[in-house]
mmCIF file of C-alpha atoms and ligand atoms in Angstrom:
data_model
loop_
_atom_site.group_PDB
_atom_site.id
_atom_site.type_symbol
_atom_site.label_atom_id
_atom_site.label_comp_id
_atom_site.label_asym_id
_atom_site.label_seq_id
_atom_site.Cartn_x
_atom_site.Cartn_y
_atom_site.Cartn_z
ATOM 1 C CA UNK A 1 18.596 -35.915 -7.679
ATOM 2 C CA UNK A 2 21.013 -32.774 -8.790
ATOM 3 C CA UNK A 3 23.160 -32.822 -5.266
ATOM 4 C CA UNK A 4 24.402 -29.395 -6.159
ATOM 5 C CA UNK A 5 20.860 -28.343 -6.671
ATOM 6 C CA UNK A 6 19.846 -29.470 -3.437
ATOM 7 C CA UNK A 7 22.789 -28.152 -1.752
ATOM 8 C CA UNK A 8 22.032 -24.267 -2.830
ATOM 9 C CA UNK A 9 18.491 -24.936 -2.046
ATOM 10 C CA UNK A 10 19.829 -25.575 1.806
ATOM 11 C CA UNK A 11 21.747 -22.816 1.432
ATOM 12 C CA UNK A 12 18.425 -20.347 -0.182
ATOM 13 C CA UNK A 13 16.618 -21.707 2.970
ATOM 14 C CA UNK A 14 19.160 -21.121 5.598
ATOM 15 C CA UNK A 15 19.393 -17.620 4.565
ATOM 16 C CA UNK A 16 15.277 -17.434 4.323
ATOM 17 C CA UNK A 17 15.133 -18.590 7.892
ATOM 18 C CA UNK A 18 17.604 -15.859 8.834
ATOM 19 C CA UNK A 19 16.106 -12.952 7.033
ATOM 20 C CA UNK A 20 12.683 -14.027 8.590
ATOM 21 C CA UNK A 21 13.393 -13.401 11.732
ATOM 22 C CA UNK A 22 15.288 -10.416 10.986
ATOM 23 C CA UNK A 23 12.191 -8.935 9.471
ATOM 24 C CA UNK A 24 10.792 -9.694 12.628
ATOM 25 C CA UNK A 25 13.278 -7.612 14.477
ATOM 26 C CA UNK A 26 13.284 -5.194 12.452
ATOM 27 C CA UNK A 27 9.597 -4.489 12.509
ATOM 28 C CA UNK A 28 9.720 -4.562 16.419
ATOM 29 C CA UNK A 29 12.340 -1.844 16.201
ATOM 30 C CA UNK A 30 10.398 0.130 13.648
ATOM 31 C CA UNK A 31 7.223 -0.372 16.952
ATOM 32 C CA UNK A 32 9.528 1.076 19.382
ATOM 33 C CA UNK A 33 11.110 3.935 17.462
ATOM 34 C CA UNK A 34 14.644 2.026 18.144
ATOM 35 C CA UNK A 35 16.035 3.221 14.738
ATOM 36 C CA UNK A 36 14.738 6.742 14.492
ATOM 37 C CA UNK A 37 16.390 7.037 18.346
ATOM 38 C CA UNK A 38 20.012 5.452 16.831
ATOM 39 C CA UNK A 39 19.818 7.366 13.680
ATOM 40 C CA UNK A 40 20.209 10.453 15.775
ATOM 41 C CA UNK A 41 23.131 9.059 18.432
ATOM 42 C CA UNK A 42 26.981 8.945 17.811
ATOM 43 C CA UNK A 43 28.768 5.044 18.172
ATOM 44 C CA UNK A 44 26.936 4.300 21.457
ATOM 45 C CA UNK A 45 26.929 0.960 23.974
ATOM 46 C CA UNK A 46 23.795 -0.861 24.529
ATOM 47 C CA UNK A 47 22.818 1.194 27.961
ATOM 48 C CA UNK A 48 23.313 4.706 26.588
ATOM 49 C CA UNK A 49 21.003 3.013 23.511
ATOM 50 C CA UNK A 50 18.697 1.782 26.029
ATOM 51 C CA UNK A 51 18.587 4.913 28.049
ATOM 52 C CA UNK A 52 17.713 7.478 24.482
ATOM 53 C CA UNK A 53 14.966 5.170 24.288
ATOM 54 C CA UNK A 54 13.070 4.425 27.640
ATOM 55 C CA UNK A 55 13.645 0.684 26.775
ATOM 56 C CA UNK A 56 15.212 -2.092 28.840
ATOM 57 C CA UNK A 57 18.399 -2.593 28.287
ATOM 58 C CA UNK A 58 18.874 -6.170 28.283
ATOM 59 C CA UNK A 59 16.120 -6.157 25.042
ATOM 60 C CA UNK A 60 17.787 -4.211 23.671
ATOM 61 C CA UNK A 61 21.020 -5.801 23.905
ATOM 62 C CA UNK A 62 19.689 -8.705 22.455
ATOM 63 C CA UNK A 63 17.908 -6.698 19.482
ATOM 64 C CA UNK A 64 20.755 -5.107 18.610
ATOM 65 C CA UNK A 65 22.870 -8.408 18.418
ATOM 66 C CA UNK A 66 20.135 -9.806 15.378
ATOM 67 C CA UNK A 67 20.898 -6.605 14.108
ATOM 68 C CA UNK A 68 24.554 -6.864 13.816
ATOM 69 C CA UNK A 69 24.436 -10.265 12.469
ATOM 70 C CA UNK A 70 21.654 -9.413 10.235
ATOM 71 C CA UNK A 71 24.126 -6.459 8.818
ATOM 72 C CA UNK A 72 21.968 -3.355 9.770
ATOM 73 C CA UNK A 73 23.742 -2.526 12.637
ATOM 74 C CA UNK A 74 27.637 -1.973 12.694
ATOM 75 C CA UNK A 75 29.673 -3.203 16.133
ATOM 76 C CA UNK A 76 32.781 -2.212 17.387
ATOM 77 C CA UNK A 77 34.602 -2.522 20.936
ATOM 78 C CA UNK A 78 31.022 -2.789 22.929
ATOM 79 C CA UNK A 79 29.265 0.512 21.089
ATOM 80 C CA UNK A 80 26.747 0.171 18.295
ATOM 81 C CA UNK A 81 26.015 2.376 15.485
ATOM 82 C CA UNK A 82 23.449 2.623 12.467
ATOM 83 C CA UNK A 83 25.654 3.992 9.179
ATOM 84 C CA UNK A 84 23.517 6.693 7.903
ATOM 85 C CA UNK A 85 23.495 4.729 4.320
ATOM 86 C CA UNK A 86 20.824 2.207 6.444
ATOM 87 C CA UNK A 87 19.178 4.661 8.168
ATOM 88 C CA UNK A 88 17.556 6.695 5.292
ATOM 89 C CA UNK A 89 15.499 3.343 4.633
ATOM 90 C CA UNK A 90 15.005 2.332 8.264
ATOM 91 C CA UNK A 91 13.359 5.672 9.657
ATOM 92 C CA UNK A 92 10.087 7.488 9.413
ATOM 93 C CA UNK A 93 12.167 10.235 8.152
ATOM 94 C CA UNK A 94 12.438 8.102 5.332
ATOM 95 C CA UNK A 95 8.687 8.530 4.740
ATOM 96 C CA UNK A 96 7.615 6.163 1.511
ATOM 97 C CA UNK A 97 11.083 5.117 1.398
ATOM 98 C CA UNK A 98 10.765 3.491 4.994
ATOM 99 C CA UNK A 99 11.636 -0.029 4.589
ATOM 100 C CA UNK A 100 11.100 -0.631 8.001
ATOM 101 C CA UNK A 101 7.406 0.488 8.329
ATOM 102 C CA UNK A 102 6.631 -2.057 4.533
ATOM 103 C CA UNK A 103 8.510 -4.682 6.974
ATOM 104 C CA UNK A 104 6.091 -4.036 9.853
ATOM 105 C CA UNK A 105 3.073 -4.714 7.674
ATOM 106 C CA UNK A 106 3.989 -7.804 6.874
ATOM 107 C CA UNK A 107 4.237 -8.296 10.240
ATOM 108 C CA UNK A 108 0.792 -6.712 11.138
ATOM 109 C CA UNK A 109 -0.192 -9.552 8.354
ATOM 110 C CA UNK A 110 0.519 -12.312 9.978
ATOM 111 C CA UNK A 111 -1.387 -11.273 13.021
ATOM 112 C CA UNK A 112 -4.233 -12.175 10.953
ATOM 113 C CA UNK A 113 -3.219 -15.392 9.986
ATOM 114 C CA UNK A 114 -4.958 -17.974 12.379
ATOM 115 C CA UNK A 115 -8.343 -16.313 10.209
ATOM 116 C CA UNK A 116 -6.416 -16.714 6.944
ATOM 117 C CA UNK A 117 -5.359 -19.944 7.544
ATOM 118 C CA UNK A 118 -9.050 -21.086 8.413
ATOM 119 C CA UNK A 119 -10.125 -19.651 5.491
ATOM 120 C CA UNK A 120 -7.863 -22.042 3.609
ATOM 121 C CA UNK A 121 -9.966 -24.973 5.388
ATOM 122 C CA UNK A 122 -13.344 -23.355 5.045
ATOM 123 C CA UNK A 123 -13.644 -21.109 2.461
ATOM 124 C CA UNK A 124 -14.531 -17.383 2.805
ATOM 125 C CA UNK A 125 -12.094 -14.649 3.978
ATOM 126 C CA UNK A 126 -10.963 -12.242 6.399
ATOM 127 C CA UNK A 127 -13.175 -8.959 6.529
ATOM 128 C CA UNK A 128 -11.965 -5.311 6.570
ATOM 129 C CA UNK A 129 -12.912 -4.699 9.917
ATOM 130 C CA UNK A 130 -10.295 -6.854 11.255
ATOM 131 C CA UNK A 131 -7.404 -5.008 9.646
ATOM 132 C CA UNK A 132 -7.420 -1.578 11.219
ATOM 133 C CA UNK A 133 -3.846 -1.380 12.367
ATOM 134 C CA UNK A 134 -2.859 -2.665 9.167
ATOM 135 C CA UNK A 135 -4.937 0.023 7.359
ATOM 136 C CA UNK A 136 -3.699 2.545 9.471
ATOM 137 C CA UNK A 137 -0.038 1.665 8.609
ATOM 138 C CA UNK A 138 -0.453 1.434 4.558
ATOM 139 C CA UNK A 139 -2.519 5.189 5.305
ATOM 140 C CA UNK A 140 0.753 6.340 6.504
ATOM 141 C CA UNK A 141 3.019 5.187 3.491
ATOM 142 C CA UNK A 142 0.541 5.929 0.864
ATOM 143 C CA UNK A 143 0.201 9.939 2.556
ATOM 144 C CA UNK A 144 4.111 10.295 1.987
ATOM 145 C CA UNK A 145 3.791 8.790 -1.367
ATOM 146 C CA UNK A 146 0.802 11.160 -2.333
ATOM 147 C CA UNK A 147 2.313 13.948 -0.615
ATOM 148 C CA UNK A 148 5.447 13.389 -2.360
ATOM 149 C CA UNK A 149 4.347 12.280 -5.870
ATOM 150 C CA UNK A 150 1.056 12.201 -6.918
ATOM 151 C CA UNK A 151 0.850 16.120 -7.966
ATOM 152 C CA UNK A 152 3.937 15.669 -10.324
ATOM 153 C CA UNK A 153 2.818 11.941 -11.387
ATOM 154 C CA UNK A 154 -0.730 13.089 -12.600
ATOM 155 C CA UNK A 155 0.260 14.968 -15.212
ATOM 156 C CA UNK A 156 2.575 12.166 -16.842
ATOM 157 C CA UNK A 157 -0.618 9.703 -16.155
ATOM 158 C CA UNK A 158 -2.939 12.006 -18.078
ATOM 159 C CA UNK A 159 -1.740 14.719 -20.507
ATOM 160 C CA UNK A 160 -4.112 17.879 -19.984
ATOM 161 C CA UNK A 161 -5.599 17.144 -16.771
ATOM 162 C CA UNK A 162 -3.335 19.676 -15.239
ATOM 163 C CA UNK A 163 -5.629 22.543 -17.266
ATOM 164 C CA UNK A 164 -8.619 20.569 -16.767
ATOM 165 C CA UNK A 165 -8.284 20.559 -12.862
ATOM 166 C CA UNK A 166 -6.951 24.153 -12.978
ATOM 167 C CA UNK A 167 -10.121 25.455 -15.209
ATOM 168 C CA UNK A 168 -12.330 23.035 -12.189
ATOM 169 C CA UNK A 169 -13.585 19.605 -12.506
ATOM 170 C CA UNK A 170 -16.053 17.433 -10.737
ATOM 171 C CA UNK A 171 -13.554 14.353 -9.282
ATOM 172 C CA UNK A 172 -14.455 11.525 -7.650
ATOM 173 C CA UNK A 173 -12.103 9.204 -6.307
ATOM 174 C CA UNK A 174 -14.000 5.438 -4.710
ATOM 175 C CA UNK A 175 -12.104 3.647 -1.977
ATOM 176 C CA UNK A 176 -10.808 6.739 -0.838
ATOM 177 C CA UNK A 177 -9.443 5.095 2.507
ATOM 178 C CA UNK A 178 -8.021 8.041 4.804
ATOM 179 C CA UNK A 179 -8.246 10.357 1.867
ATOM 180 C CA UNK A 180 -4.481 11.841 1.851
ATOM 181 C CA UNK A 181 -4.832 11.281 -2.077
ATOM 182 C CA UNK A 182 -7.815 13.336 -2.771
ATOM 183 C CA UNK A 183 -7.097 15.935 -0.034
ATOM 184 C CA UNK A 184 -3.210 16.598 -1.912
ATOM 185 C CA UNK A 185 -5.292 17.504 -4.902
ATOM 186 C CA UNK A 186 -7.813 19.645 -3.119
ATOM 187 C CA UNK A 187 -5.181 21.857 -1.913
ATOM 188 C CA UNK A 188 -3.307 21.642 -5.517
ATOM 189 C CA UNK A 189 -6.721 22.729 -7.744
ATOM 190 C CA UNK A 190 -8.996 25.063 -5.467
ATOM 191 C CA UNK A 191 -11.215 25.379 -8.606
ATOM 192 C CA UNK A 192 -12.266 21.413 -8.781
ATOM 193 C CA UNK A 193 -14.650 19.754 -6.616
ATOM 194 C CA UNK A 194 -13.433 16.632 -5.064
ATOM 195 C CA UNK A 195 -15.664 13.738 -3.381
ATOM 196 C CA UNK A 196 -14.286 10.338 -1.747
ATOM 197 C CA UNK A 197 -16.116 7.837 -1.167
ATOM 198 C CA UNK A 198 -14.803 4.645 1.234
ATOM 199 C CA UNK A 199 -16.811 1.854 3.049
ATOM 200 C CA UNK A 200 -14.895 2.202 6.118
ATOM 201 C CA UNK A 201 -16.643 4.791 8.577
ATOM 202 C CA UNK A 202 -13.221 5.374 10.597
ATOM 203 C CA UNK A 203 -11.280 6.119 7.390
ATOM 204 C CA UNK A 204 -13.859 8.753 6.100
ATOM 205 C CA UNK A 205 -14.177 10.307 9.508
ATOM 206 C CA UNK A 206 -10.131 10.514 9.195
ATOM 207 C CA UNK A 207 -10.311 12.097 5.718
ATOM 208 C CA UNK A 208 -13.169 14.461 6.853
ATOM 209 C CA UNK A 209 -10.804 15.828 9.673
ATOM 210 C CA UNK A 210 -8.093 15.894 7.775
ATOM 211 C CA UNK A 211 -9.496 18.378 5.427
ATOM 212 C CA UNK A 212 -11.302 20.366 7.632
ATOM 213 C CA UNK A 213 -7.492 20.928 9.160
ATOM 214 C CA UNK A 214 -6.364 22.476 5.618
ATOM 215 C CA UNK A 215 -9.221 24.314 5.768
ATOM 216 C CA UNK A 216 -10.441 22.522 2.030
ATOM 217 C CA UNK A 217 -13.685 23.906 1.180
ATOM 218 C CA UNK A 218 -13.951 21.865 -2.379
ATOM 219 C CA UNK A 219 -13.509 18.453 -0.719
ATOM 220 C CA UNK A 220 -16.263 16.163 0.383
ATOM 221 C CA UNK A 221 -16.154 12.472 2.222
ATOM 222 C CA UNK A 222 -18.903 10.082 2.058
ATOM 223 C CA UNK A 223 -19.080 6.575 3.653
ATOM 224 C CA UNK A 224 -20.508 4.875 0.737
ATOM 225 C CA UNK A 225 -20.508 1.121 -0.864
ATOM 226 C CA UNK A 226 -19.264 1.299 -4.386
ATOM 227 C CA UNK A 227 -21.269 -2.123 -5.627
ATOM 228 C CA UNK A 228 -24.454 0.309 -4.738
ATOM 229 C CA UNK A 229 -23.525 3.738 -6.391
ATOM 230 C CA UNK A 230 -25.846 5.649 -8.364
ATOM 231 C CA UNK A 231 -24.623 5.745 -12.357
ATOM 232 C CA UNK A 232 -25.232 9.851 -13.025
ATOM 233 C CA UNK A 233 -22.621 10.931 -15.117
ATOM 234 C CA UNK A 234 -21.626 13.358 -13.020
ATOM 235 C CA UNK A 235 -17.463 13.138 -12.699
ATOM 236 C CA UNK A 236 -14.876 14.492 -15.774
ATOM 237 C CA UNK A 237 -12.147 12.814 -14.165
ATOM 238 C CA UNK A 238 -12.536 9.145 -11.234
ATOM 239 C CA UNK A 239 -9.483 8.315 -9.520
ATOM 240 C CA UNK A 240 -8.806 4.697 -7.489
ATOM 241 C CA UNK A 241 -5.824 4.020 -5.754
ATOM 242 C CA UNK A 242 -5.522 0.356 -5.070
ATOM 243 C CA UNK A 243 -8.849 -0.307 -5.077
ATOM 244 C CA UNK A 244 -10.547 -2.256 -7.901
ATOM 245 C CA UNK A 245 -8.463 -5.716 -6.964
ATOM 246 C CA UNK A 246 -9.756 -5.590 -3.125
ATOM 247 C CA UNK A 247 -13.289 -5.519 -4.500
ATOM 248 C CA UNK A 248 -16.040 -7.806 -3.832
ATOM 249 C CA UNK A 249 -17.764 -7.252 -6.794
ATOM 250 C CA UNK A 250 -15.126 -5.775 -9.165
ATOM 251 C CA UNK A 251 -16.820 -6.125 -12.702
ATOM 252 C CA UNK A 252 -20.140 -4.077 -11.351
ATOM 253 C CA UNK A 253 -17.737 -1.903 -9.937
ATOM 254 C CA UNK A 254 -15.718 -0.575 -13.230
ATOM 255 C CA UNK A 255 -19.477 -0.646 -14.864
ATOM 256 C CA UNK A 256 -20.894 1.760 -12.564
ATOM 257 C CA UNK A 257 -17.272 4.086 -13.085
ATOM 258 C CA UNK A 258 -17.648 3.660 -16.746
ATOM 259 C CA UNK A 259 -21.308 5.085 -16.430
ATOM 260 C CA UNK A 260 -20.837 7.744 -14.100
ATOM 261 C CA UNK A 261 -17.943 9.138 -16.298
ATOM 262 C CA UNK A 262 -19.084 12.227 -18.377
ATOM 263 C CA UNK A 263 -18.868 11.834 -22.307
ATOM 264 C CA UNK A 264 -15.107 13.155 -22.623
ATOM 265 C CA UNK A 265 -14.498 11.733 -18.545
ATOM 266 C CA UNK A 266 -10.875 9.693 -17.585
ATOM 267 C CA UNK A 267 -10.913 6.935 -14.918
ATOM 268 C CA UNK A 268 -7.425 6.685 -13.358
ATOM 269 C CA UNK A 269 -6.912 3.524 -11.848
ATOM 270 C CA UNK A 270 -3.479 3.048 -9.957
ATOM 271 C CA UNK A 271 -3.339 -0.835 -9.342
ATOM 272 C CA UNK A 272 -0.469 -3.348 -8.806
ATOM 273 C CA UNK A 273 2.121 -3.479 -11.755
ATOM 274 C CA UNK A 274 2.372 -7.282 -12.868
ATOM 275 C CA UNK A 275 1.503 -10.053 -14.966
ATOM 276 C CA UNK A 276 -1.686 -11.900 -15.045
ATOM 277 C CA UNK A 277 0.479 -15.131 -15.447
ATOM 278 C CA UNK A 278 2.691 -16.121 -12.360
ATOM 279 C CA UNK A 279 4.705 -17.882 -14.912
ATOM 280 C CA UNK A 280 5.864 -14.089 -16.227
ATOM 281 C CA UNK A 281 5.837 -12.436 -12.746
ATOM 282 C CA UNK A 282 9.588 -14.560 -11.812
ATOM 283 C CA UNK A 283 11.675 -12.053 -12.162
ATOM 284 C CA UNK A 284 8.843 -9.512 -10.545
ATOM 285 C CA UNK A 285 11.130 -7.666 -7.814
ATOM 286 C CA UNK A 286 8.674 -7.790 -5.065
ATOM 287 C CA UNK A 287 7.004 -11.231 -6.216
ATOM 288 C CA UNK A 288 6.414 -12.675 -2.668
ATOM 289 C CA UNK A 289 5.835 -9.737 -0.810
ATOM 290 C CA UNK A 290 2.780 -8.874 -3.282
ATOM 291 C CA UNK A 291 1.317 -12.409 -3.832
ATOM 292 C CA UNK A 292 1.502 -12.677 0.341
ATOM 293 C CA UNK A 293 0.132 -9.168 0.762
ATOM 294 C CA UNK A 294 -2.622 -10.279 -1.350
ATOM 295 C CA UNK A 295 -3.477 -13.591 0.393
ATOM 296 C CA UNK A 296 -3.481 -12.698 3.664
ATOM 297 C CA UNK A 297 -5.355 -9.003 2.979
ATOM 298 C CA UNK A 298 -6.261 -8.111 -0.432
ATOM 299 C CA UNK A 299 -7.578 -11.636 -1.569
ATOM 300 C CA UNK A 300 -9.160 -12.642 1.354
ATOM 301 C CA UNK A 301 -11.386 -9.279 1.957
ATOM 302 C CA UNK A 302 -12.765 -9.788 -1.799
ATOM 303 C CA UNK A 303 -13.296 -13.223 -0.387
ATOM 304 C CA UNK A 304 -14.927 -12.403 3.141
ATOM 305 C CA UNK A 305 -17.970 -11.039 1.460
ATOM 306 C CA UNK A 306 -18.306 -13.763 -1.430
ATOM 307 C CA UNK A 307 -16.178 -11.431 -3.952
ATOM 308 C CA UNK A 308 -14.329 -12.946 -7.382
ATOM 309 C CA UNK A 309 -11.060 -12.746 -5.167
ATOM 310 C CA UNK A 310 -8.789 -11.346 -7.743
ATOM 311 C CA UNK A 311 -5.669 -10.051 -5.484
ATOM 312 C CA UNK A 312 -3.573 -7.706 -5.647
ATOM 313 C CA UNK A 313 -1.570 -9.289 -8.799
ATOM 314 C CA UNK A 314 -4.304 -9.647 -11.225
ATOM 315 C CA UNK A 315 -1.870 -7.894 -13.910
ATOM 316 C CA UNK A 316 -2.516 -6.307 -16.727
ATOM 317 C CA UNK A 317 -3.430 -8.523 -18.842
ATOM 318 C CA UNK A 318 -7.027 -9.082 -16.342
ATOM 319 C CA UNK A 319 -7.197 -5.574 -15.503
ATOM 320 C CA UNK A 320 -7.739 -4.639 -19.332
ATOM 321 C CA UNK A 321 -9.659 -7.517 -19.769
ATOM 322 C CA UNK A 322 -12.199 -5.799 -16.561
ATOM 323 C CA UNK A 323 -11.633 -2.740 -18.118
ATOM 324 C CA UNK A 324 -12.884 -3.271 -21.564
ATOM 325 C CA UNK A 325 -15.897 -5.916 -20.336
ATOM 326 C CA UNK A 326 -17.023 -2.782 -18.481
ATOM 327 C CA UNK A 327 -16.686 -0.852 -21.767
ATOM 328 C CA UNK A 328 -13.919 1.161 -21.983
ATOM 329 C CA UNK A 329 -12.025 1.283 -25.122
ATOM 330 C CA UNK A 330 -9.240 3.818 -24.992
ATOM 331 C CA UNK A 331 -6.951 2.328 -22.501
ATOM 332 C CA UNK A 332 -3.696 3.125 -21.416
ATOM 333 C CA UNK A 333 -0.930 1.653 -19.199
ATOM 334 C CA UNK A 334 1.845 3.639 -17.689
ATOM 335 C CA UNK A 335 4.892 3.050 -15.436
ATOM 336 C CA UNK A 336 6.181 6.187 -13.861
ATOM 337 C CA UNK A 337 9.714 6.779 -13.236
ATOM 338 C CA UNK A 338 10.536 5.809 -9.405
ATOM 339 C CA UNK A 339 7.146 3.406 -8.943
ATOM 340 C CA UNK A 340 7.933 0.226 -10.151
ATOM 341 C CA UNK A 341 5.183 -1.303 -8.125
ATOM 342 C CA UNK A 342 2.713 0.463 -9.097
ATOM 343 C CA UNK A 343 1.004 0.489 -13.557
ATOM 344 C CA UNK A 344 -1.279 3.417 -14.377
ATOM 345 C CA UNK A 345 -4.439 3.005 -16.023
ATOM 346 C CA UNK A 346 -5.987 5.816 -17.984
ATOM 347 C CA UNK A 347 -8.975 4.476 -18.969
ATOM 348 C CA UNK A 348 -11.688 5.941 -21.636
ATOM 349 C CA UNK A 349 -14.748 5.154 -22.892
HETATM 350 C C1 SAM B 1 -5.993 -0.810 -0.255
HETATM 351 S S1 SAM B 1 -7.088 0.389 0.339
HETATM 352 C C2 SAM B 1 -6.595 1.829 -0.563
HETATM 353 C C3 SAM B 1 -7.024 3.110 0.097
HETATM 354 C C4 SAM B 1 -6.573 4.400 -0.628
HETATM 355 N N1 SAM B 1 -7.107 4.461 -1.960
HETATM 356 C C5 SAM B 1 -5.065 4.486 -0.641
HETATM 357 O O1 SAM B 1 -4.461 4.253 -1.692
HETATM 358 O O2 SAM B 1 -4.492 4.783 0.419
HETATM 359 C C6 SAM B 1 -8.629 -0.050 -0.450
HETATM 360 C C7 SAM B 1 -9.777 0.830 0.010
HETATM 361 O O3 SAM B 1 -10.952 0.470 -0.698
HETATM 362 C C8 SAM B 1 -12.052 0.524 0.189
HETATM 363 N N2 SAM B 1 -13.123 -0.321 -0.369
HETATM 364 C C9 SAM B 1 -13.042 -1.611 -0.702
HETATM 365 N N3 SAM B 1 -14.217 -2.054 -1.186
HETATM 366 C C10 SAM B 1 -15.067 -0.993 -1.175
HETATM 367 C C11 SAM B 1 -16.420 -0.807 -1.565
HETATM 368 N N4 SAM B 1 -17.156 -1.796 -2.059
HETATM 369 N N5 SAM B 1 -16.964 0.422 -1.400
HETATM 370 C C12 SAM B 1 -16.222 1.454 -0.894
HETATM 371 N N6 SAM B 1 -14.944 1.331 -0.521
HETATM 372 C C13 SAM B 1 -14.356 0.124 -0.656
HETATM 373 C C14 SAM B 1 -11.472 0.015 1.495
HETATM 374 O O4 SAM B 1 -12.228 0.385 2.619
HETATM 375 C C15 SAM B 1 -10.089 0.643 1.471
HETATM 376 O O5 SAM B 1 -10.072 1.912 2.103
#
């Protein structure tokens, strides 16, 4: 027995049992707007606090004091204030860069976990249908991400496809979800047509709306199951966002993309960036937030309708592996500047 050993690992799981609750706190005050409200107040006490938000005071007295411990929150002679350095990762002004709202999922997670946790005893998984809030949330991060990103990211991804899409394309992108990715490139390449397909009715009505708002006239959503696609190669360029590890059926999936890819066609796929191996994922910076992520959504949806299971940290190493079984042979992985979480396949036959 290595005493000090033992003595840090107190220490690691003192701190842990902090920090957990504080992530529940801070997801509750990311539910009831508390920091967007104290981002815009001067030093304030507890009741003026209470009062900008609607809330009851004693609540959010007691909020505020995890907050203070937890360091998020600065306290001085009875008045509370959020330093703007926290608040431009705590806010939905934030956008992508909300801490806050990534916090909350987690939290929206664990609602599910009486399911996942009789999964563990049983076998099976936890379907989409029972992750709608969830969905709903990730919708909202991935929009500012696309929004923010994707139109200067595509061109680093794939050299030429900003003349390609400019001359006009045929694009599909599968799992579309809420279809902020494919409506951003509508509105950037009026000359390309662009089709989304998602299982998830709700999602595809979303996207439908969505573009009939920006008045898109190239942009098409279709509820449709990717295991059961047609092959036509009909698309120059197929796009999926964090989609091929969720899949039930991933290797017919990547077969039927490969196929519907014209001759000279690309296949983006924008996955998780790890290692196959947990063994090389240590040092990963968001190792336990993506391996939980995966167990209690991404892994257990494959799972709910008798899928391989991969999860959301497959890696590389299994992702090229997919990729070439389903016969692509030109394949290339990219991490852009400010996405560490994210790899970028360009994939070619
Ligand atoms: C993690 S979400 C990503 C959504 C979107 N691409 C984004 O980045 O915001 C995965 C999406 O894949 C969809 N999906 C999973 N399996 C599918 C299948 N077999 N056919 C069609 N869509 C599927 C889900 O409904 C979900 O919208």
């Amino acid at each position: 027995m290595d005493t000090a050993r033992a003595e840090q690992f107190v220490t690691r799981m003192s701190t842990l049992m902090n920090e957990g609750m504080l992530s529940v706190l801070v997801s509750m005050g990311h539910e009831l707007g508390l920091f967007d409200i104290l981002d815009g107040m001067p030093t304030s006490t507890s009741e003026k606090i209470a009062t900008a938000s609607g809330l009851t005071e004693r609540y959010v007295r007691e909020w505020l004091g995890g907050m203070v411990t937890g360091g998020i929150v600065e306290y001085e002679d009875g008045k509370y204030r959020l330093p703007p350095e926290h608040a431009r990762v705590l806010t939905r002004a934030a956008g992508a860069d909300n801490f806050a709202a990534f916090v909350h999922s987690t939290a929206l997670l664990t609602d599910r976990r009486h399911e996942v946790l009789d999964a563990f005893r049983r076998g099976g998984g936890v379907p989409y249908d029972r992750y709608d809030e969830f969905m709903q949330v990730w919708a909202g991060l991935n929009a500012d991400k696309f929004e923010r990103a994707l139109l200067d990211q595509l061109p680093q991804a794939i050299p030429n496809i900003d003349d390609k899409l400019v001359a006009g394309i045929d694009v599909l992108e599968i799992g579309c979800g809420e279809g902020h990715a494919t409506n951003v490139m509508a509105a950037a390449y009026p000359n390309s047509r662009f089709v989304g397909f998602d299982l998830r009715e709700k999602a595809i009505e979303e996207a439908s709306r969505n573009a009939r708002d920006m008045g898109a006239t190239n942009v098409e959503f279709q509820v449709r199951d990717l295991a059961n696609l047609d092959s036509a190669a009909n698309w120059d360029l197929i796009t999926g966002f964090d989609v091929i590890h969720d899949q039930a059926k991933p290797r017919e999936v990547l077969g039927i993309v490969r196929q519907s890819l014209r001759p000279a066609g690309t296949f983006l796929m924008v996955d998780i960036n790890a290692h196959s191996d947990v063994g090389e994922n240590l040092t990963h910076p968001a190792g336990p937030f993506l391996y939980g992520t995966s167990l209690l959504h991404c892994m257990t949806v494959s799972l709910a309708y008798d899928g391989e299971g991969l999860g959301a940290v497959w890696g590389e190493q299994k992702a090229r592996e997919l990729l070439a079984e389903a016969g692509f042979t030109n394949i290339d992985v990219t991490q852009l500047e400010g996405d560490p979480l994210n790899a970028f396949y360009v994939a070619r036959v």
